[in-house]
Amino acid sequence: MSRLILLFTSVIVATLFTLNAFWLQLNGHSTIDIINRLPLLFAPANYVYYIWIIIFISLFLWIYHYIKYRRTDLFITNFQTILFIVVVILQIATLWSWHSDYFVLSTVLLFIQVVTLFVLYYSYPLKKEMLTIRIPVSIYFSWSTFLLILNCCYLLVEYQWSGFGISNALWAVILMTFGTAIALHLRFHHFDIAYPAVFIWCYIGIAVQNGFDELLVTTAALFLAGVMIVGLFLIKKNPVHLK
């Protein structure tokens, strides 16, 4: 029961802090306002950030599933509980650093958060009965990965990185291709639908944001989103334990 209380408290704190930072104000401005200060081709339209609401709803459902599994082998372990609490602490620290204009520190903290989510994600055995429990973690992991790439882009633009002579548009396409490769890898090897679905949502948002102003980025975003959609339906590899 103590683990459930810790999980519930952590999600409540993360929800209140994150929604306040993104849509209200923390240190005088919202997270979205800070992102929109710079001309980032990788940045999606503002509506994309509403995925936070889906993430927190899924995490509350995640806790609900654990209430049902409280006396079974599927119940969350102490290790997983600690990992999740660390993720929440890192998320709060990341947002606080971002709103204090410590962008390098914020990006480093977000990288550690993504690594911690990666460990939490891989702590779930690849078994059929674990898929429902793993989905909220997968959505959270995927969105945090996207935010990490976005943070890195912000950092490079903020410090006026030359990009080795490669245009900003081409760098955006390269980064989107990298994200697609990760998403399809998890789709194929871990039978994960949620992870690529988040990237599809984000890439459509990138296309909407860039519109006709950056046709290369918009076209690439829609094409790669299409590739991942095809991957959702055509990649049928089913690990032995999931059959």
PDB file of C-alpha atoms in Angstrom:
ATOM      1  CA  MET A   1       0.000   0.000   0.000  1.00  0.00           C
ATOM      2  CA  SER A   2       2.878   2.402   0.753  1.00  0.00           C
ATOM      3  CA  ARG A   3       4.118   2.012  -2.818  1.00  0.00           C
ATOM      4  CA  LEU A   4       0.703   2.966  -4.171  1.00  0.00           C
ATOM      5  CA  ILE A   5       0.605   6.044  -1.935  1.00  0.00           C
ATOM      6  CA  LEU A   6       4.038   7.083  -3.170  1.00  0.00           C
ATOM      7  CA  LEU A   7       2.997   6.581  -6.789  1.00  0.00           C
ATOM      8  CA  PHE A   8      -0.249   8.504  -6.371  1.00  0.00           C
ATOM      9  CA  THR A   9       1.451  11.384  -4.567  1.00  0.00           C
ATOM     10  CA  SER A  10       4.186  11.555  -7.199  1.00  0.00           C
ATOM     11  CA  VAL A  11       1.702  11.694 -10.081  1.00  0.00           C
ATOM     12  CA  ILE A  12      -0.362  14.384  -8.332  1.00  0.00           C
ATOM     13  CA  VAL A  13       2.728  16.534  -7.747  1.00  0.00           C
ATOM     14  CA  ALA A  14       4.004  15.991 -11.305  1.00  0.00           C
ATOM     15  CA  THR A  15       0.592  16.838 -12.764  1.00  0.00           C
ATOM     16  CA  LEU A  16       0.149  20.086 -10.846  1.00  0.00           C
ATOM     17  CA  PHE A  17       3.718  21.270 -11.399  1.00  0.00           C
ATOM     18  CA  THR A  18       3.866  20.383 -15.103  1.00  0.00           C
ATOM     19  CA  LEU A  19       0.471  21.815 -16.067  1.00  0.00           C
ATOM     20  CA  ASN A  20       1.277  24.993 -14.164  1.00  0.00           C
ATOM     21  CA  ALA A  21       4.657  25.309 -15.910  1.00  0.00           C
ATOM     22  CA  PHE A  22       3.369  24.628 -19.421  1.00  0.00           C
ATOM     23  CA  TRP A  23       0.112  26.599 -19.413  1.00  0.00           C
ATOM     24  CA  LEU A  24       0.246  29.071 -16.536  1.00  0.00           C
ATOM     25  CA  GLN A  25       3.459  30.634 -15.300  1.00  0.00           C
ATOM     26  CA  LEU A  26       6.602  29.562 -13.518  1.00  0.00           C
ATOM     27  CA  ASN A  27       9.112  32.338 -12.851  1.00  0.00           C
ATOM     28  CA  GLY A  28       7.000  34.677 -14.942  1.00  0.00           C
ATOM     29  CA  HIS A  29       6.482  32.666 -18.138  1.00  0.00           C
ATOM     30  CA  SER A  30       5.142  29.379 -19.444  1.00  0.00           C
ATOM     31  CA  THR A  31       7.248  26.562 -20.884  1.00  0.00           C
ATOM     32  CA  ILE A  32       5.567  26.921 -24.269  1.00  0.00           C
ATOM     33  CA  ASP A  33       6.348  30.658 -24.338  1.00  0.00           C
ATOM     34  CA  ILE A  34      10.035  29.906 -23.773  1.00  0.00           C
ATOM     35  CA  ILE A  35      10.068  27.284 -26.541  1.00  0.00           C
ATOM     36  CA  ASN A  36       8.428  29.718 -28.948  1.00  0.00           C
ATOM     37  CA  ARG A  37      11.043  32.408 -28.311  1.00  0.00           C
ATOM     38  CA  LEU A  38      13.333  30.859 -30.914  1.00  0.00           C
ATOM     39  CA  PRO A  39      12.585  29.796 -34.510  1.00  0.00           C
ATOM     40  CA  LEU A  40      12.814  26.028 -33.984  1.00  0.00           C
ATOM     41  CA  LEU A  41      11.892  23.966 -37.029  1.00  0.00           C
ATOM     42  CA  PHE A  42      11.630  20.884 -34.814  1.00  0.00           C
ATOM     43  CA  ALA A  43       9.082  22.544 -32.503  1.00  0.00           C
ATOM     44  CA  PRO A  44       5.477  21.333 -32.962  1.00  0.00           C
ATOM     45  CA  ALA A  45       2.286  23.390 -32.898  1.00  0.00           C
ATOM     46  CA  ASN A  46       1.156  24.417 -29.415  1.00  0.00           C
ATOM     47  CA  TYR A  47      -1.749  21.954 -29.319  1.00  0.00           C
ATOM     48  CA  VAL A  48       0.724  19.033 -29.331  1.00  0.00           C
ATOM     49  CA  TYR A  49       1.686  19.799 -25.722  1.00  0.00           C
ATOM     50  CA  TYR A  50      -1.794  18.821 -24.579  1.00  0.00           C
ATOM     51  CA  ILE A  51      -0.452  15.285 -24.696  1.00  0.00           C
ATOM     52  CA  TRP A  52       0.576  15.950 -21.083  1.00  0.00           C
ATOM     53  CA  ILE A  53      -3.094  15.554 -20.151  1.00  0.00           C
ATOM     54  CA  ILE A  54      -3.185  12.130 -21.826  1.00  0.00           C
ATOM     55  CA  ILE A  55       0.054  11.164 -20.090  1.00  0.00           C
ATOM     56  CA  PHE A  56      -1.210  12.018 -16.616  1.00  0.00           C
ATOM     57  CA  ILE A  57      -4.586  10.343 -17.193  1.00  0.00           C
ATOM     58  CA  SER A  58      -2.749   7.210 -18.342  1.00  0.00           C
ATOM     59  CA  LEU A  59      -0.510   7.339 -15.250  1.00  0.00           C
ATOM     60  CA  PHE A  60      -3.541   7.494 -12.951  1.00  0.00           C
ATOM     61  CA  LEU A  61      -4.950   4.479 -14.817  1.00  0.00           C
ATOM     62  CA  TRP A  62      -1.530   2.855 -14.379  1.00  0.00           C
ATOM     63  CA  ILE A  63      -1.892   3.211 -10.611  1.00  0.00           C
ATOM     64  CA  TYR A  64      -5.461   1.882 -10.800  1.00  0.00           C
ATOM     65  CA  HIS A  65      -4.204  -1.272 -12.525  1.00  0.00           C
ATOM     66  CA  TYR A  66      -1.671  -1.751  -9.753  1.00  0.00           C
ATOM     67  CA  ILE A  67      -4.444  -1.495  -7.165  1.00  0.00           C
ATOM     68  CA  LYS A  68      -6.059  -4.498  -8.868  1.00  0.00           C
ATOM     69  CA  TYR A  69      -2.749  -6.362  -8.960  1.00  0.00           C
ATOM     70  CA  ARG A  70      -1.804  -5.540  -5.360  1.00  0.00           C
ATOM     71  CA  ARG A  71      -1.677  -9.147  -4.182  1.00  0.00           C
ATOM     72  CA  THR A  72      -0.263 -10.661  -7.366  1.00  0.00           C
ATOM     73  CA  ASP A  73       3.142 -11.076  -8.985  1.00  0.00           C
ATOM     74  CA  LEU A  74       2.290  -8.207 -11.339  1.00  0.00           C
ATOM     75  CA  PHE A  75       2.408  -5.611  -8.553  1.00  0.00           C
ATOM     76  CA  ILE A  76       4.996  -2.860  -8.936  1.00  0.00           C
ATOM     77  CA  THR A  77       8.371  -3.600  -7.376  1.00  0.00           C
ATOM     78  CA  ASN A  78      10.333  -1.399  -4.984  1.00  0.00           C
ATOM     79  CA  PHE A  79      12.904  -0.814  -7.727  1.00  0.00           C
ATOM     80  CA  GLN A  80      10.246   0.375 -10.191  1.00  0.00           C
ATOM     81  CA  THR A  81       8.682   2.626  -7.548  1.00  0.00           C
ATOM     82  CA  ILE A  82      12.042   4.268  -6.828  1.00  0.00           C
ATOM     83  CA  LEU A  83      12.699   4.739 -10.540  1.00  0.00           C
ATOM     84  CA  PHE A  84       9.362   6.471 -11.048  1.00  0.00           C
ATOM     85  CA  ILE A  85       9.855   8.800  -8.090  1.00  0.00           C
ATOM     86  CA  VAL A  86      13.297   9.701  -9.461  1.00  0.00           C
ATOM     87  CA  VAL A  87      11.682  10.447 -12.842  1.00  0.00           C
ATOM     88  CA  VAL A  88       9.195  12.840 -11.216  1.00  0.00           C
ATOM     89  CA  ILE A  89      11.930  14.601  -9.217  1.00  0.00           C
ATOM     90  CA  LEU A  90      14.005  14.984 -12.386  1.00  0.00           C
ATOM     91  CA  GLN A  91      11.018  16.324 -14.313  1.00  0.00           C
ATOM     92  CA  ILE A  92      10.388  19.010 -11.709  1.00  0.00           C
ATOM     93  CA  ALA A  93      14.101  19.884 -11.605  1.00  0.00           C
ATOM     94  CA  THR A  94      14.211  20.008 -15.414  1.00  0.00           C
ATOM     95  CA  LEU A  95      11.273  22.400 -15.654  1.00  0.00           C
ATOM     96  CA  TRP A  96      12.579  24.579 -12.839  1.00  0.00           C
ATOM     97  CA  SER A  97      15.987  24.837 -14.541  1.00  0.00           C
ATOM     98  CA  TRP A  98      14.361  25.588 -17.895  1.00  0.00           C
ATOM     99  CA  HIS A  99      12.284  28.413 -16.404  1.00  0.00           C
ATOM    100  CA  SER A 100      15.374  29.787 -14.661  1.00  0.00           C
ATOM    101  CA  ASP A 101      17.146  29.995 -18.057  1.00  0.00           C
ATOM    102  CA  TYR A 102      19.629  27.248 -17.133  1.00  0.00           C
ATOM    103  CA  PHE A 103      19.087  25.529 -20.463  1.00  0.00           C
ATOM    104  CA  VAL A 104      22.221  23.366 -20.399  1.00  0.00           C
ATOM    105  CA  LEU A 105      21.423  22.073 -16.911  1.00  0.00           C
ATOM    106  CA  SER A 106      17.817  21.493 -17.915  1.00  0.00           C
ATOM    107  CA  THR A 107      18.872  19.438 -20.933  1.00  0.00           C
ATOM    108  CA  VAL A 108      21.305  17.357 -18.855  1.00  0.00           C
ATOM    109  CA  LEU A 109      18.597  16.673 -16.267  1.00  0.00           C
ATOM    110  CA  LEU A 110      16.121  15.738 -18.993  1.00  0.00           C
ATOM    111  CA  PHE A 111      18.679  13.343 -20.473  1.00  0.00           C
ATOM    112  CA  ILE A 112      19.024  11.646 -17.073  1.00  0.00           C
ATOM    113  CA  GLN A 113      15.222  11.531 -16.830  1.00  0.00           C
ATOM    114  CA  VAL A 114      14.969   9.815 -20.217  1.00  0.00           C
ATOM    115  CA  VAL A 115      17.640   7.291 -19.215  1.00  0.00           C
ATOM    116  CA  THR A 116      15.743   6.582 -15.983  1.00  0.00           C
ATOM    117  CA  LEU A 117      12.511   6.115 -17.944  1.00  0.00           C
ATOM    118  CA  PHE A 118      14.416   3.800 -20.287  1.00  0.00           C
ATOM    119  CA  VAL A 119      15.456   1.656 -17.312  1.00  0.00           C
ATOM    120  CA  LEU A 120      11.875   1.691 -15.963  1.00  0.00           C
ATOM    121  CA  TYR A 121      10.521   0.764 -19.401  1.00  0.00           C
ATOM    122  CA  TYR A 122      12.910  -2.177 -19.709  1.00  0.00           C
ATOM    123  CA  SER A 123      12.131  -3.360 -16.186  1.00  0.00           C
ATOM    124  CA  TYR A 124       8.824  -4.719 -17.491  1.00  0.00           C
ATOM    125  CA  PRO A 125       9.067  -8.272 -18.830  1.00  0.00           C
ATOM    126  CA  LEU A 126       7.949  -8.622 -22.434  1.00  0.00           C
ATOM    127  CA  LYS A 127       4.871 -10.651 -21.557  1.00  0.00           C
ATOM    128  CA  LYS A 128       1.298 -10.325 -22.751  1.00  0.00           C
ATOM    129  CA  GLU A 129      -0.112  -9.553 -19.299  1.00  0.00           C
ATOM    130  CA  MET A 130       2.383  -6.712 -18.835  1.00  0.00           C
ATOM    131  CA  LEU A 131       1.478  -4.772 -21.994  1.00  0.00           C
ATOM    132  CA  THR A 132      -1.371  -2.785 -20.403  1.00  0.00           C
ATOM    133  CA  ILE A 133       0.786  -1.794 -17.442  1.00  0.00           C
ATOM    134  CA  ARG A 134       3.703  -0.815 -19.670  1.00  0.00           C
ATOM    135  CA  ILE A 135       1.723   1.444 -22.045  1.00  0.00           C
ATOM    136  CA  PRO A 136       1.589   4.527 -19.724  1.00  0.00           C
ATOM    137  CA  VAL A 137       5.337   4.242 -19.146  1.00  0.00           C
ATOM    138  CA  SER A 138       5.860   3.891 -22.891  1.00  0.00           C
ATOM    139  CA  ILE A 139       3.867   7.071 -23.639  1.00  0.00           C
ATOM    140  CA  TYR A 140       5.764   8.983 -20.964  1.00  0.00           C
ATOM    141  CA  PHE A 141       9.105   7.627 -22.219  1.00  0.00           C
ATOM    142  CA  SER A 142       8.320   8.500 -25.825  1.00  0.00           C
ATOM    143  CA  TRP A 143       7.196  12.053 -25.063  1.00  0.00           C
ATOM    144  CA  SER A 144      10.229  12.668 -22.845  1.00  0.00           C
ATOM    145  CA  THR A 145      12.487  11.442 -25.658  1.00  0.00           C
ATOM    146  CA  PHE A 146      10.861  13.886 -28.062  1.00  0.00           C
ATOM    147  CA  LEU A 147      11.256  16.719 -25.542  1.00  0.00           C
ATOM    148  CA  LEU A 148      14.938  15.837 -25.122  1.00  0.00           C
ATOM    149  CA  ILE A 149      15.520  16.205 -28.871  1.00  0.00           C
ATOM    150  CA  LEU A 150      13.561  19.468 -28.807  1.00  0.00           C
ATOM    151  CA  ASN A 151      15.621  20.738 -25.857  1.00  0.00           C
ATOM    152  CA  CYS A 152      18.844  19.930 -27.699  1.00  0.00           C
ATOM    153  CA  CYS A 153      17.599  21.863 -30.730  1.00  0.00           C
ATOM    154  CA  TYR A 154      16.735  24.829 -28.519  1.00  0.00           C
ATOM    155  CA  LEU A 155      20.154  24.716 -26.910  1.00  0.00           C
ATOM    156  CA  LEU A 156      21.968  24.680 -30.262  1.00  0.00           C
ATOM    157  CA  VAL A 157      19.908  27.557 -31.668  1.00  0.00           C
ATOM    158  CA  GLU A 158      20.289  29.542 -28.431  1.00  0.00           C
ATOM    159  CA  TYR A 159      24.075  29.267 -28.660  1.00  0.00           C
ATOM    160  CA  GLN A 160      24.045  29.886 -32.436  1.00  0.00           C
ATOM    161  CA  TRP A 161      25.596  26.587 -33.483  1.00  0.00           C
ATOM    162  CA  SER A 162      26.702  26.696 -37.130  1.00  0.00           C
ATOM    163  CA  GLY A 163      25.515  23.160 -37.897  1.00  0.00           C
ATOM    164  CA  PHE A 164      28.681  22.251 -39.858  1.00  0.00           C
ATOM    165  CA  GLY A 165      27.300  24.173 -42.824  1.00  0.00           C
ATOM    166  CA  ILE A 166      24.137  22.034 -42.990  1.00  0.00           C
ATOM    167  CA  SER A 167      20.885  24.000 -43.142  1.00  0.00           C
ATOM    168  CA  ASN A 168      18.492  24.102 -40.194  1.00  0.00           C
ATOM    169  CA  ALA A 169      15.817  22.431 -42.299  1.00  0.00           C
ATOM    170  CA  LEU A 170      18.063  19.485 -43.145  1.00  0.00           C
ATOM    171  CA  TRP A 171      19.091  19.115 -39.503  1.00  0.00           C
ATOM    172  CA  ALA A 172      15.404  18.998 -38.544  1.00  0.00           C
ATOM    173  CA  VAL A 173      14.855  16.213 -41.089  1.00  0.00           C
ATOM    174  CA  ILE A 174      17.894  14.297 -39.761  1.00  0.00           C
ATOM    175  CA  LEU A 175      16.594  14.535 -36.190  1.00  0.00           C
ATOM    176  CA  MET A 176      13.108  13.447 -37.220  1.00  0.00           C
ATOM    177  CA  THR A 177      14.604  10.467 -39.056  1.00  0.00           C
ATOM    178  CA  PHE A 178      16.568   9.572 -35.924  1.00  0.00           C
ATOM    179  CA  GLY A 179      13.399   9.718 -33.824  1.00  0.00           C
ATOM    180  CA  THR A 180      11.556   7.564 -36.357  1.00  0.00           C
ATOM    181  CA  ALA A 181      14.304   4.932 -36.234  1.00  0.00           C
ATOM    182  CA  ILE A 182      14.007   4.693 -32.445  1.00  0.00           C
ATOM    183  CA  ALA A 183      10.216   4.473 -32.611  1.00  0.00           C
ATOM    184  CA  LEU A 184      10.236   1.717 -35.243  1.00  0.00           C
ATOM    185  CA  HIS A 185      12.924  -0.196 -33.339  1.00  0.00           C
ATOM    186  CA  LEU A 186      10.706  -0.354 -30.254  1.00  0.00           C
ATOM    187  CA  ARG A 187       7.677  -1.153 -32.401  1.00  0.00           C
ATOM    188  CA  PHE A 188       9.445  -4.133 -33.950  1.00  0.00           C
ATOM    189  CA  HIS A 189      11.455  -5.534 -31.057  1.00  0.00           C
ATOM    190  CA  HIS A 190       9.079  -4.749 -28.190  1.00  0.00           C
ATOM    191  CA  PHE A 191       5.712  -4.902 -29.924  1.00  0.00           C
ATOM    192  CA  ASP A 192       5.152  -1.314 -28.770  1.00  0.00           C
ATOM    193  CA  ILE A 193       2.367   0.681 -30.398  1.00  0.00           C
ATOM    194  CA  ALA A 194       2.270   3.564 -27.907  1.00  0.00           C
ATOM    195  CA  TYR A 195       5.850   4.793 -28.411  1.00  0.00           C
ATOM    196  CA  PRO A 196       5.607   5.449 -32.190  1.00  0.00           C
ATOM    197  CA  ALA A 197       2.061   6.814 -31.785  1.00  0.00           C
ATOM    198  CA  VAL A 198       3.455   9.685 -29.690  1.00  0.00           C
ATOM    199  CA  PHE A 199       6.038  10.512 -32.358  1.00  0.00           C
ATOM    200  CA  ILE A 200       3.327  10.444 -35.041  1.00  0.00           C
ATOM    201  CA  TRP A 201       1.345  12.979 -32.992  1.00  0.00           C
ATOM    202  CA  CYS A 202       4.446  15.176 -32.630  1.00  0.00           C
ATOM    203  CA  TYR A 203       5.483  14.993 -36.291  1.00  0.00           C
ATOM    204  CA  ILE A 204       2.032  15.982 -37.493  1.00  0.00           C
ATOM    205  CA  GLY A 205       2.317  18.916 -35.080  1.00  0.00           C
ATOM    206  CA  ILE A 206       5.693  19.844 -36.614  1.00  0.00           C
ATOM    207  CA  ALA A 207       4.111  19.805 -40.089  1.00  0.00           C
ATOM    208  CA  VAL A 208       1.246  22.005 -38.887  1.00  0.00           C
ATOM    209  CA  GLN A 209       3.663  24.455 -37.254  1.00  0.00           C
ATOM    210  CA  ASN A 210       5.930  24.793 -40.307  1.00  0.00           C
ATOM    211  CA  GLY A 211       3.179  24.723 -42.916  1.00  0.00           C
ATOM    212  CA  PHE A 212       4.187  26.123 -46.309  1.00  0.00           C
ATOM    213  CA  ASP A 213       7.039  28.189 -44.857  1.00  0.00           C
ATOM    214  CA  GLU A 214       9.367  25.184 -44.596  1.00  0.00           C
ATOM    215  CA  LEU A 215       8.166  22.681 -47.177  1.00  0.00           C
ATOM    216  CA  LEU A 216      11.127  20.327 -46.708  1.00  0.00           C
ATOM    217  CA  VAL A 217      10.457  19.987 -42.971  1.00  0.00           C
ATOM    218  CA  THR A 218       6.691  19.730 -43.429  1.00  0.00           C
ATOM    219  CA  THR A 219       6.981  17.108 -46.168  1.00  0.00           C
ATOM    220  CA  ALA A 220       9.529  15.076 -44.205  1.00  0.00           C
ATOM    221  CA  ALA A 221       7.422  15.241 -41.032  1.00  0.00           C
ATOM    222  CA  LEU A 222       4.310  13.992 -42.844  1.00  0.00           C
ATOM    223  CA  PHE A 223       6.277  11.317 -44.719  1.00  0.00           C
ATOM    224  CA  LEU A 224       7.935   9.987 -41.549  1.00  0.00           C
ATOM    225  CA  ALA A 225       4.612  10.079 -39.691  1.00  0.00           C
ATOM    226  CA  GLY A 226       3.195   8.021 -42.553  1.00  0.00           C
ATOM    227  CA  VAL A 227       6.085   5.561 -42.308  1.00  0.00           C
ATOM    228  CA  MET A 228       5.369   5.061 -38.604  1.00  0.00           C
ATOM    229  CA  ILE A 229       1.643   4.669 -39.241  1.00  0.00           C
ATOM    230  CA  VAL A 230       2.431   1.942 -41.772  1.00  0.00           C
ATOM    231  CA  GLY A 231       4.770   0.415 -39.195  1.00  0.00           C
ATOM    232  CA  LEU A 232       1.949   0.273 -36.652  1.00  0.00           C
ATOM    233  CA  PHE A 233      -0.114  -1.888 -38.963  1.00  0.00           C
ATOM    234  CA  LEU A 234       2.431  -3.856 -40.974  1.00  0.00           C
ATOM    235  CA  ILE A 235       5.103  -4.696 -38.400  1.00  0.00           C
ATOM    236  CA  LYS A 236       3.708  -7.936 -37.039  1.00  0.00           C
ATOM    237  CA  LYS A 237       6.643  -9.443 -35.195  1.00  0.00           C
ATOM    238  CA  ASN A 238       5.260 -11.010 -32.045  1.00  0.00           C
ATOM    239  CA  PRO A 239       7.802 -12.136 -29.448  1.00  0.00           C
ATOM    240  CA  VAL A 240       7.297 -15.726 -28.341  1.00  0.00           C
ATOM    241  CA  HIS A 241       5.996 -14.696 -24.902  1.00  0.00           C
ATOM    242  CA  LEU A 242       3.282 -12.489 -26.471  1.00  0.00           C
ATOM    243  CA  LYS A 243       1.731 -15.182 -28.676  1.00  0.00           C
TER     244      LYS A 243
END
